[in-house]
Coordinates of N, CA and C in Angstrom, one line a residue:
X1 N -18.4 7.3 -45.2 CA -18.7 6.1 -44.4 C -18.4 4.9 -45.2
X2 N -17.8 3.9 -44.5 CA -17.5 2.8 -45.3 C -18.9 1.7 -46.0
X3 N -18.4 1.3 -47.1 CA -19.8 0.4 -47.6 C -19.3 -0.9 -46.6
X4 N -20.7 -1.8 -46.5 CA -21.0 -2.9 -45.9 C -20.0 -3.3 -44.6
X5 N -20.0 -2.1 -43.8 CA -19.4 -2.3 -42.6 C -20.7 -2.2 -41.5
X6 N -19.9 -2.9 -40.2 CA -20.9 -3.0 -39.4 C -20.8 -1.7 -38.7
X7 N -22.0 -0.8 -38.8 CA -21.9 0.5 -37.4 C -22.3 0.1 -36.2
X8 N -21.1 0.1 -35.2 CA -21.6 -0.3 -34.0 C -22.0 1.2 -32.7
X9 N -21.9 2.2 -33.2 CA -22.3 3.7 -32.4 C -21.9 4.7 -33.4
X10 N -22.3 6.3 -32.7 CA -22.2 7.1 -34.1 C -22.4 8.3 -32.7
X11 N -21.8 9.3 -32.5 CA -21.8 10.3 -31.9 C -21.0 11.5 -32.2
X12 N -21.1 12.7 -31.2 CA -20.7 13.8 -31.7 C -18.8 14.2 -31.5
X13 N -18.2 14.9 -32.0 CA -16.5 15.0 -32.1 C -16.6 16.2 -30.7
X14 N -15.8 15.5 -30.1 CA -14.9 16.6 -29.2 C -14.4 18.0 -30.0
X15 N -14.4 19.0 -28.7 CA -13.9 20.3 -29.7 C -12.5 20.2 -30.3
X16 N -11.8 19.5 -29.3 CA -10.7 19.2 -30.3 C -10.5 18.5 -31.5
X17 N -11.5 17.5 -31.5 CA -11.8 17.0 -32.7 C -12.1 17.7 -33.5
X18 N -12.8 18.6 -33.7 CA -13.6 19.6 -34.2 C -12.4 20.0 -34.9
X19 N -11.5 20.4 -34.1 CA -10.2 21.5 -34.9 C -9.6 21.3 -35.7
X20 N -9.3 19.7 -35.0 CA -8.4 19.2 -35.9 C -8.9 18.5 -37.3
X21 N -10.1 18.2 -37.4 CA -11.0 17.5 -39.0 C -11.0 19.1 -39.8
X22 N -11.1 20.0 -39.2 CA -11.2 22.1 -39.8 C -9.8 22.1 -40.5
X23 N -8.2 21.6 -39.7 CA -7.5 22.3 -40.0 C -7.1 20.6 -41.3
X24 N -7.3 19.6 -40.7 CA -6.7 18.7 -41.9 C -7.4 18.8 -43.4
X25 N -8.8 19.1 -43.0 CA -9.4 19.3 -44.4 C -8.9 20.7 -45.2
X26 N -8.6 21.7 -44.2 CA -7.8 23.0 -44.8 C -7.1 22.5 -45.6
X27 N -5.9 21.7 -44.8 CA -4.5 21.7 -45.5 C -4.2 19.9 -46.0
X28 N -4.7 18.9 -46.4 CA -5.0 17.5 -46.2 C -3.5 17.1 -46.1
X29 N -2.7 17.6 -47.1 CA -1.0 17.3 -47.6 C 0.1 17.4 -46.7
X30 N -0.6 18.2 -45.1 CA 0.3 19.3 -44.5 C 1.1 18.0 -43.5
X31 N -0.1 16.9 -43.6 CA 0.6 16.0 -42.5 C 0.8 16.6 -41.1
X32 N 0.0 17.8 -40.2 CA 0.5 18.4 -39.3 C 0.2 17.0 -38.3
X33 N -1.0 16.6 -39.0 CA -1.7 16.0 -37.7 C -1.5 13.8 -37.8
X34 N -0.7 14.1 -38.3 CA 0.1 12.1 -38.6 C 0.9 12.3 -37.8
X35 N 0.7 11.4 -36.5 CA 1.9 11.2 -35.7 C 2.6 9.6 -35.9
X36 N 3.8 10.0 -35.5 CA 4.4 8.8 -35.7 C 5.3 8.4 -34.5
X37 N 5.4 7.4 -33.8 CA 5.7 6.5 -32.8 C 6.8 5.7 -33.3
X38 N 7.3 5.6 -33.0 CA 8.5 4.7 -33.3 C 10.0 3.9 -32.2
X39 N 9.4 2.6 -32.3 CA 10.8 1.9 -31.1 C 11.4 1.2 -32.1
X40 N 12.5 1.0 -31.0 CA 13.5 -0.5 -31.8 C 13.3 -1.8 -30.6
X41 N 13.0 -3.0 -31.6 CA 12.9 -3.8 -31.0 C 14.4 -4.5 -31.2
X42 N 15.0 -4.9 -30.1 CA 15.8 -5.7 -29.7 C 15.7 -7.2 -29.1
X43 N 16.0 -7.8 -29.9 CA 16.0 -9.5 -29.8 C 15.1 -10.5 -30.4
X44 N 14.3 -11.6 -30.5 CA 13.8 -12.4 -30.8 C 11.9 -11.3 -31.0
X45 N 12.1 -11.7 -32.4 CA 10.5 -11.0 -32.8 C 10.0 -11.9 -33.7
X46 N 8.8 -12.1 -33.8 CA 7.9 -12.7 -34.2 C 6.8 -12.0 -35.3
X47 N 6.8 -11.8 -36.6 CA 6.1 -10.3 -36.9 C 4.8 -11.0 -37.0
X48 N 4.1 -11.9 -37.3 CA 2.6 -12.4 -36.9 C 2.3 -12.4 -36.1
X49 N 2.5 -12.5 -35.2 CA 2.8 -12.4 -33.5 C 2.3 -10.8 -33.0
X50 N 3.1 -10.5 -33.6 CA 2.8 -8.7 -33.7 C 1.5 -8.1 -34.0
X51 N 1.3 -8.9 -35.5 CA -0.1 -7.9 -36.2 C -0.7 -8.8 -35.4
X52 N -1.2 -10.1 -35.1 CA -2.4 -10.3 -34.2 C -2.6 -9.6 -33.1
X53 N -1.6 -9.3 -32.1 CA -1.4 -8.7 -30.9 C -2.1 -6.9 -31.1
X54 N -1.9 -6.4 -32.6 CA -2.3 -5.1 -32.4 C -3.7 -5.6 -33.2
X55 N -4.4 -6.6 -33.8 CA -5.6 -6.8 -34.1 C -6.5 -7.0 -33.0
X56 N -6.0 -7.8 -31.7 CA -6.7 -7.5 -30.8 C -6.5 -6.3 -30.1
X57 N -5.8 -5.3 -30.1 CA -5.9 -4.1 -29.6 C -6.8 -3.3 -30.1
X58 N -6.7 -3.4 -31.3 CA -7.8 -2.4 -32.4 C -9.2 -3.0 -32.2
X59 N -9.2 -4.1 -31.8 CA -10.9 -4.7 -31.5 C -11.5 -4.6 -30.1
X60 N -10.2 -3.8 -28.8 CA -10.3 -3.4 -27.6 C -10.7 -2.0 -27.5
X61 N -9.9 -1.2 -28.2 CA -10.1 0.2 -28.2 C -11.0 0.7 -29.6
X62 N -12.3 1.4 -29.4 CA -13.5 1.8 -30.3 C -12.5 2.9 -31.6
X63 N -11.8 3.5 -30.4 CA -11.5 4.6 -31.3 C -10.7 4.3 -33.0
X64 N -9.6 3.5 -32.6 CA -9.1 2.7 -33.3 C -9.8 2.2 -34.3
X65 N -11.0 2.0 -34.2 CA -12.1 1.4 -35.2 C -13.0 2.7 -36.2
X66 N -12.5 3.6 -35.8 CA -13.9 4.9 -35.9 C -13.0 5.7 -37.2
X67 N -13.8 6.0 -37.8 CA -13.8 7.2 -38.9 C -14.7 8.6 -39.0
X68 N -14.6 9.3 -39.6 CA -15.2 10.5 -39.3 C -16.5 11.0 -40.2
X69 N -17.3 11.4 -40.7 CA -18.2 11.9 -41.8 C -18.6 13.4 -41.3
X70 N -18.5 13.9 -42.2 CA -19.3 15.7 -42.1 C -19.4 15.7 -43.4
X71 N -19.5 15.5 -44.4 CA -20.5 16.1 -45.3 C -22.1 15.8 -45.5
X72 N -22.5 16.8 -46.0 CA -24.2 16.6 -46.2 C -25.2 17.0 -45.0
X73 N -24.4 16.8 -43.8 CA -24.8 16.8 -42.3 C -24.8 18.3 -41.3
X74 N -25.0 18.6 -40.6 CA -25.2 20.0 -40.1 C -24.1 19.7 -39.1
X75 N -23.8 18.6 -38.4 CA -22.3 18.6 -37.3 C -21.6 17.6 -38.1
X76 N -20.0 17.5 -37.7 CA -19.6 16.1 -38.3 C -19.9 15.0 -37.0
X77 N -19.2 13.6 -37.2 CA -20.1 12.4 -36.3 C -18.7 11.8 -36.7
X78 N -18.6 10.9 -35.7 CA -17.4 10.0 -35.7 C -18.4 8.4 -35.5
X79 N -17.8 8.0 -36.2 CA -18.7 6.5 -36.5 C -17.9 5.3 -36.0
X80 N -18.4 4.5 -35.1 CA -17.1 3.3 -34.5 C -17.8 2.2 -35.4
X81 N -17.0 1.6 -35.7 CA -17.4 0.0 -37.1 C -17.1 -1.1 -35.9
X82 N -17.8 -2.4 -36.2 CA -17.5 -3.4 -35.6 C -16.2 -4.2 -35.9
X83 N -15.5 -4.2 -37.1 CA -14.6 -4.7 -37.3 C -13.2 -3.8 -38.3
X84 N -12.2 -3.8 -37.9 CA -11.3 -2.7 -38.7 C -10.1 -3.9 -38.7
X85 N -10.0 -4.8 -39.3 CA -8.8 -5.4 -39.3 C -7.7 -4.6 -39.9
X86 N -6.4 -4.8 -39.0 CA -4.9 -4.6 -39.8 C -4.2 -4.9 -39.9
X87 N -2.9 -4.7 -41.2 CA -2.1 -5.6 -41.7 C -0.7 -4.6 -41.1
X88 N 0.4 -5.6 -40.9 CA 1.6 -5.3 -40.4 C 2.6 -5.2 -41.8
X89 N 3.0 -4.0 -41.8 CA 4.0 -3.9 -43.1 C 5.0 -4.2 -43.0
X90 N 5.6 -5.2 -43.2 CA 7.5 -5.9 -42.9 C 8.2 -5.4 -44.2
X91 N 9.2 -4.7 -44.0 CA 10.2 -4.3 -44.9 C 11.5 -5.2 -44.6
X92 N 12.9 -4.6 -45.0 CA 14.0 -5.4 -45.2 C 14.9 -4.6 -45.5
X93 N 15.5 -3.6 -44.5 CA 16.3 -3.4 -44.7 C 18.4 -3.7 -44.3
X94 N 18.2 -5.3 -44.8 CA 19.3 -6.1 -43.9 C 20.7 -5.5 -44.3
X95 N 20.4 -5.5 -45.9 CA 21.6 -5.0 -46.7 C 22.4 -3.7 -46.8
X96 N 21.4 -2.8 -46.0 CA 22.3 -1.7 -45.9 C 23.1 -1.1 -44.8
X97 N 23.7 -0.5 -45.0 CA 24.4 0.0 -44.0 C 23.6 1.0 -42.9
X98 N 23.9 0.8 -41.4 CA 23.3 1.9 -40.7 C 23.1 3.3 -41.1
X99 N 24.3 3.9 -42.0 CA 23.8 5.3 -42.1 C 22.6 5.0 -43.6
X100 N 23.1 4.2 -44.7 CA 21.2 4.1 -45.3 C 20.4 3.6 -44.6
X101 N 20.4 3.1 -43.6 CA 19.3 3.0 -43.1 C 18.6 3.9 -42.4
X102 N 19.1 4.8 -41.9 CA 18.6 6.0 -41.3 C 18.1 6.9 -41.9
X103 N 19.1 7.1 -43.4 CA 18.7 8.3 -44.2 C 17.3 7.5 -45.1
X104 N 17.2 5.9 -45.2 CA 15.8 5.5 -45.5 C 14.7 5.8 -44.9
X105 N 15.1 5.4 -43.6 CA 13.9 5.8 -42.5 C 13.3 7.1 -42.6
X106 N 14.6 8.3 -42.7 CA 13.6 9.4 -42.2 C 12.9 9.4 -44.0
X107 N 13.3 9.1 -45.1 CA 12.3 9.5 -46.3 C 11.3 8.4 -46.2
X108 N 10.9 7.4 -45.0 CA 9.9 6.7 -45.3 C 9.0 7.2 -44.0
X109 N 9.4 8.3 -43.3 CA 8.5 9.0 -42.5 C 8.1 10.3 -42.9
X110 N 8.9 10.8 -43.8 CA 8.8 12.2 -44.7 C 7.4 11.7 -45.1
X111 N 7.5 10.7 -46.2 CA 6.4 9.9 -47.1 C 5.2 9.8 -46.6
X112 N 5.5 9.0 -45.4 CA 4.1 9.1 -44.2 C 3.3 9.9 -43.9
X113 N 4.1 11.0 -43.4 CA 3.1 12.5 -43.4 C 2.5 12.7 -44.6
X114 N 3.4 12.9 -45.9 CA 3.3 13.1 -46.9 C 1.5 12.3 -47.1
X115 N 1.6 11.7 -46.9 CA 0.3 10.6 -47.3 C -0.8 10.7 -46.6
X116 N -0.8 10.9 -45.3 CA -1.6 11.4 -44.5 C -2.1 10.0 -44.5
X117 N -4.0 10.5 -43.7 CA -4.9 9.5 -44.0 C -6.5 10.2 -44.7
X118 N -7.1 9.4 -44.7 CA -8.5 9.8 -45.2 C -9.4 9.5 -44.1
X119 N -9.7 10.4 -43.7 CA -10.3 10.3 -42.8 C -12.2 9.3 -42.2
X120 N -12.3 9.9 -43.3 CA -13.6 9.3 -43.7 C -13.3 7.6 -43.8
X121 N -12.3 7.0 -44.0 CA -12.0 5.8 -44.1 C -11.3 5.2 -43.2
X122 N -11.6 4.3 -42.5 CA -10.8 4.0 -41.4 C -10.3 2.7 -42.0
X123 N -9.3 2.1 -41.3 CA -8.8 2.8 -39.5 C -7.6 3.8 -39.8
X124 N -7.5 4.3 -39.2 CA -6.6 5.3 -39.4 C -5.4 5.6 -39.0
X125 N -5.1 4.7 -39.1 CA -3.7 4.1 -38.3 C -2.5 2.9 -39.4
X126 N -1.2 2.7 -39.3 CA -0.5 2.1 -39.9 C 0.2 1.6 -39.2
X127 N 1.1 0.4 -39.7 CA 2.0 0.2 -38.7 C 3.0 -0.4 -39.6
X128 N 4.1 -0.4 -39.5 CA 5.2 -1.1 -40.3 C 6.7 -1.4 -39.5
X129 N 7.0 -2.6 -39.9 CA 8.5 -3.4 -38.9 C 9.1 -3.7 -40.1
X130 N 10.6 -2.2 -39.5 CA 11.4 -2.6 -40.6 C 12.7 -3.9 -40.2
X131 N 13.2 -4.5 -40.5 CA 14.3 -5.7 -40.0 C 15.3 -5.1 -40.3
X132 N 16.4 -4.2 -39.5 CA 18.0 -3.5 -39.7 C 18.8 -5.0 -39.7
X133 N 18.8 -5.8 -38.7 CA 19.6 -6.9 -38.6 C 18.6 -8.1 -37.9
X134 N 19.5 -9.3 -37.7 CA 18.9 -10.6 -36.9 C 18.1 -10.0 -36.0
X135 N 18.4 -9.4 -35.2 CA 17.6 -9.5 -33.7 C 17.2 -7.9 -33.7
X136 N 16.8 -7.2 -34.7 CA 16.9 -5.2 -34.7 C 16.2 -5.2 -35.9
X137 N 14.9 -4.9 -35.2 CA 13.6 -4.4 -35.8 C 12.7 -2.7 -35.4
X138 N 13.2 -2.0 -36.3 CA 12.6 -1.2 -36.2 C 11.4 -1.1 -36.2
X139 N 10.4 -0.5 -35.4 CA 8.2 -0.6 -35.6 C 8.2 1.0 -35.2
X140 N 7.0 1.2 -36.8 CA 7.1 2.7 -36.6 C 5.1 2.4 -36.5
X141 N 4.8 3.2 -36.1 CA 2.9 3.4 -35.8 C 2.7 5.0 -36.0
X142 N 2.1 4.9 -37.3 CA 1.2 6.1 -37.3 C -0.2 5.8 -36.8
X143 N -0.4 7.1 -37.2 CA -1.8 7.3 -36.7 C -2.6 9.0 -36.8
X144 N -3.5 9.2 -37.3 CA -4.6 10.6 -36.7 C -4.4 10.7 -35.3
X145 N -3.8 12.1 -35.6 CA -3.7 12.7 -33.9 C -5.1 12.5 -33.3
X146 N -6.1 13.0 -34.2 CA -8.0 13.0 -33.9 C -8.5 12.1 -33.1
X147 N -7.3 10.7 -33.6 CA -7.9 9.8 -32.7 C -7.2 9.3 -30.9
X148 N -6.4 10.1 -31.2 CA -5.5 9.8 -29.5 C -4.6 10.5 -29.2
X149 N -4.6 10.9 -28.3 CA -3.6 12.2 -27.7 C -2.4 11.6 -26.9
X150 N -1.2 12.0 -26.7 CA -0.1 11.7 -26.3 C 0.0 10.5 -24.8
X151 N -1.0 11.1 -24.0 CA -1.5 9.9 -22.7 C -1.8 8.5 -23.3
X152 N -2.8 8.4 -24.1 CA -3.4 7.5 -24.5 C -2.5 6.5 -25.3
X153 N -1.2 6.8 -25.6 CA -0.4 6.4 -26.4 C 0.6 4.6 -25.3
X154 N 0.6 5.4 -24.6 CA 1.1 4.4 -23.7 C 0.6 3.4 -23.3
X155 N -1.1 3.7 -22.8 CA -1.8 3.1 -22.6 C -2.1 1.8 -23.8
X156 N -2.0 2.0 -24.9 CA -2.2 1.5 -26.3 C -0.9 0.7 -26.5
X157 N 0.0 1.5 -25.9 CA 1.7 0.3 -25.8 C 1.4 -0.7 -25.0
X158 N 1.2 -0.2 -23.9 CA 1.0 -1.5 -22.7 C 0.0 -2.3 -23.0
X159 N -1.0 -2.6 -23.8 CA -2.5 -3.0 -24.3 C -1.4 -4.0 -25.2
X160 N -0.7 -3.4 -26.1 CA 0.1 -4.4 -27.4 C 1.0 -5.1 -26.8
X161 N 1.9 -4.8 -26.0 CA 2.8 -5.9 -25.6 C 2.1 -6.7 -24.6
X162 N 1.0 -6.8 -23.7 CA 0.9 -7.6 -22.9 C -0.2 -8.6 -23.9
X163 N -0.6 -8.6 -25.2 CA -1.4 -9.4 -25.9 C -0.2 -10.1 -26.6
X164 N 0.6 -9.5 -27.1 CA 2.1 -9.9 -28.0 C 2.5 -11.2 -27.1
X165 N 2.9 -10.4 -26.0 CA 3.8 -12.0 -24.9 C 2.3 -13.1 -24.9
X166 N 1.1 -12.8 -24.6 CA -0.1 -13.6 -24.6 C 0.6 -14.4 -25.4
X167 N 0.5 -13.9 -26.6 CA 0.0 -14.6 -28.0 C 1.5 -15.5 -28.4
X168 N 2.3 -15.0 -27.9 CA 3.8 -16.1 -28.6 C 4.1 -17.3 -27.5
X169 N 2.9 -16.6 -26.2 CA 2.9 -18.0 -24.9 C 1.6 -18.8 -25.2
X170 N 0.9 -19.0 -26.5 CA -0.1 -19.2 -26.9 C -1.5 -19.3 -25.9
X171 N -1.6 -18.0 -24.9 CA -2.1 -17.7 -23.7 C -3.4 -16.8 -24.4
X172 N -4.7 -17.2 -23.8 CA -5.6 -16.1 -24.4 C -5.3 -14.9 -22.6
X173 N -5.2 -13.8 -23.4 CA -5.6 -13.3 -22.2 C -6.8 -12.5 -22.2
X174 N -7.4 -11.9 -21.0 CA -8.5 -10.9 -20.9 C -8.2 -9.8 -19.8
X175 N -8.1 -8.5 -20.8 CA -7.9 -7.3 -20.1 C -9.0 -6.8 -19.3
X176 N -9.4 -6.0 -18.7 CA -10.8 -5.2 -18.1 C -11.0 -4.3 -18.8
X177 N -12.1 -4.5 -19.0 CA -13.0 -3.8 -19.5 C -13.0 -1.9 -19.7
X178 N -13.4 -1.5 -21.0 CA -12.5 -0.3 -20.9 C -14.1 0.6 -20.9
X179 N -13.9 2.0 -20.4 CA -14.6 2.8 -20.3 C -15.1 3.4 -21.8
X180 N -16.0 3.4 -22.4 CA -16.3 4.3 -23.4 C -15.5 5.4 -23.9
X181 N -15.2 6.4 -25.1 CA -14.7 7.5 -25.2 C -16.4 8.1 -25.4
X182 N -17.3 7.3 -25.6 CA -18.7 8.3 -26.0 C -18.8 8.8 -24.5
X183 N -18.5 8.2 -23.2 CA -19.2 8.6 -22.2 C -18.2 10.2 -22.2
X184 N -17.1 10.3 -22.2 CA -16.2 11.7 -22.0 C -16.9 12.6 -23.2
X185 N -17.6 12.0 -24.4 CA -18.4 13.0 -25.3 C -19.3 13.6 -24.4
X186 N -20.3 12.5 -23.9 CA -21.3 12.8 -23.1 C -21.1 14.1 -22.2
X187 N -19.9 13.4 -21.1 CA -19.5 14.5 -20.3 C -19.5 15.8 -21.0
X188 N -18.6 16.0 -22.0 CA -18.5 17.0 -22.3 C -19.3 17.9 -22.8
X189 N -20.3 17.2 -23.6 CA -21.5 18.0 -24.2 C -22.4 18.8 -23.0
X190 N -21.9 18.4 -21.7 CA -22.7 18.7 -20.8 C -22.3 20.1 -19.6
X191 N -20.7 20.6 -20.7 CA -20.3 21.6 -19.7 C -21.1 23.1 -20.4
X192 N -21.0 23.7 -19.0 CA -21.3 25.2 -19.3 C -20.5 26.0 -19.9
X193 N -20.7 26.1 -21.3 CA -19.5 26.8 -22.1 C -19.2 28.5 -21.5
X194 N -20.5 29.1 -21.2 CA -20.1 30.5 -20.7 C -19.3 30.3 -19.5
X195 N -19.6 29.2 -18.2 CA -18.3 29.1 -17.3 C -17.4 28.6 -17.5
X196 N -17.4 28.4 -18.4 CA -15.5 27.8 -19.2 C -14.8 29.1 -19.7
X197 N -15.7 29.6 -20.5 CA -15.3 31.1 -20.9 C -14.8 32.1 -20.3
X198 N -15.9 32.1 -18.7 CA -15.4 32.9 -17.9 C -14.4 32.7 -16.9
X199 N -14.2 31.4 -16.5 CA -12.4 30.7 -15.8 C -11.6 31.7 -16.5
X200 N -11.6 31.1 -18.0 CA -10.2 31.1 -19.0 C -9.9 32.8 -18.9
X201 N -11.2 33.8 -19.0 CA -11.3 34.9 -19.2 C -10.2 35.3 -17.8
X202 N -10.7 34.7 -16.9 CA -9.9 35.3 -15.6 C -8.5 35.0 -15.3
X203 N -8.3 33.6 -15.5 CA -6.9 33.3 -15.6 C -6.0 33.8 -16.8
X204 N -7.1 34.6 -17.7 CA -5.6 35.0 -19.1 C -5.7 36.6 -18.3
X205 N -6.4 37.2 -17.4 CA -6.8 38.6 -17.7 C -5.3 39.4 -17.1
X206 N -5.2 40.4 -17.9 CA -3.8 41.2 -18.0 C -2.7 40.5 -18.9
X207 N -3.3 39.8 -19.9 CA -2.2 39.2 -21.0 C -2.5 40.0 -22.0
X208 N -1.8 40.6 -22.7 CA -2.3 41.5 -23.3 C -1.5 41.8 -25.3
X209 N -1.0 40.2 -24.9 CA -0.3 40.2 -26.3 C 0.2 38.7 -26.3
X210 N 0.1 37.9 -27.1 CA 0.7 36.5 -27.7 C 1.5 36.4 -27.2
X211 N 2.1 34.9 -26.6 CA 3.1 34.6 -25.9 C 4.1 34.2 -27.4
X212 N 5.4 34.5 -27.7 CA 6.0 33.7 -28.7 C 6.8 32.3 -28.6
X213 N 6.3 31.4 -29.4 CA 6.6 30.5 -28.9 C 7.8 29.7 -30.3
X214 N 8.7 30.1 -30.2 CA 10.1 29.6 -31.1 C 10.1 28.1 -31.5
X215 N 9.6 28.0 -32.8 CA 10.1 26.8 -33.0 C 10.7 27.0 -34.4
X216 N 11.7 25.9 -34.3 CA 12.6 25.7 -35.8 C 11.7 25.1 -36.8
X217 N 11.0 23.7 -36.1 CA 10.5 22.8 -37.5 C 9.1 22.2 -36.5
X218 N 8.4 21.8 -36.9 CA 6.8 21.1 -36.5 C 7.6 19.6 -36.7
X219 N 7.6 19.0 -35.8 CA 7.6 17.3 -35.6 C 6.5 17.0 -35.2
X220 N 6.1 15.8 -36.4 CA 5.3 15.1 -35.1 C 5.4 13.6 -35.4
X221 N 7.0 13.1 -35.4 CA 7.3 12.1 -34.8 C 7.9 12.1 -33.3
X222 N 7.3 11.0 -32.8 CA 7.5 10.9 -31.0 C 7.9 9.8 -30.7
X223 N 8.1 9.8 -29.6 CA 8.7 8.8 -28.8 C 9.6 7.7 -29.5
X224 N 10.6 7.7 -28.9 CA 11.7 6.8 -29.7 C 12.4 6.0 -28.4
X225 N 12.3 4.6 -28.7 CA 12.6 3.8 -27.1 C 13.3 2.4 -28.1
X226 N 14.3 2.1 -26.9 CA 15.0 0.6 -27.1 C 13.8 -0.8 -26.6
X227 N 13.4 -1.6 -27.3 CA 12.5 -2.7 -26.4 C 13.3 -3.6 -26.2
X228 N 13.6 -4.4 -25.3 CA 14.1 -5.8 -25.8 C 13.3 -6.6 -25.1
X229 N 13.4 -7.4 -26.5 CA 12.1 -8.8 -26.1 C 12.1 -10.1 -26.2
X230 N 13.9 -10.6 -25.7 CA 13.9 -11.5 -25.5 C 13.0 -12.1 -24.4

């Protein structure tokens, strides 16, 4: 838990939560669970512009703010902080040519995984805008899978760009109001695990051996899009 931070709630991990704090503490190095995001921005960018736009994002969504604790404790507990400021990492790579820049990129996403995060310390999340040329900015976003699944990802895009245009139209804006993630804890703590058991039991019954499922390599960099923002 962080020293002299404000705790603003403290509840229990979803079972996927659950899995995923089991298997990263298994393997911390393995990076299974660092996803990485990554667009190219095309045209006129602003990078302060940027990190305020995802500061107020991070101060919209709880999760973004939360870190995890299980030791000493009988369950672990995900703890939401009142404030997680973050910084935008601007690189430069003007000077090189397209194919170093590529072969940069992927060893500064190798690295990424490589590094993981710490869970126990938030926020858990990164962001960094690399500059290829004038108007071609690469923005890569990590993050703990723990904290947001593939849906949620969008939603957290659309949240950044409509604060970004806010903010360079020196516009405050105000989103609506977001639903809790404690309340889907809630929900959940409240299902009947033996009739969950018993669905799954019935929809697998007559499987009677592992499906194989072929993969060459584990990615877990996603989504790759052109923006333009003029």
């Amino acid at each position: 838990m962080r020293a002299n931070a404000k705790v603003l709630d403290i509840y229990p991990l979803s079972p996927s939560q659950r899995g995923m704090l089991f298997h990263t503490l298994y393997a911390p190095e393995s990076g299974v669970y660092v996803v990485q995001y990554r667009c190219l921005f095309e045209g006129p960018l602003h990078g302060p512009s940027l990190e305020q736009a995802w500061n107020q994002v991070v101060r919209r969504h709880d999760i973004l703010r939360t870190g995890f604790v299980w030791e000493e404790i009988d369950k672990p507990v995900q703890v939401v902080y009142e404030e997680q400021p973050v910084t935008l990492e601007t690189l430069d790579w003007t000077g090189r040519s397209p194919e170093e820049q590529q072969e940069a990129l992927r060893n500064y996403l190798n690295e990424g995984r490589c590094k993981g995060f710490d869970l126990g310390t938030p926020p858990l999340i990164r962001f960094t805008l690399i500059r290829l040329d004038e108007e071609r900015h690469q923005f890569v976003w990590s993050f703990h899978h723990i904290l947001l699944d593939g849906w949620s990802i969008a939603i957290v895009m659309g949240d950044m760009f409509a604060y970004y245009d806010a903010v360079v139209k020196g516009q405050n804006l105000r989103l609506p109001a977001l639903r809790p993630y404690r309340d889907y804890i809630a929900w959940n703590q409240k299902q009947d695990l033996q009739e969950a058991e018993g669905f799954w039991r019935g929809m697998l019954q007559g499987i009677e051996a592992p499906t194989p499922l072929p993969v060459s390599r584990v990615s877990t960099e996603i989504g790759y899009e052109e923006i333009g923002l003029a």
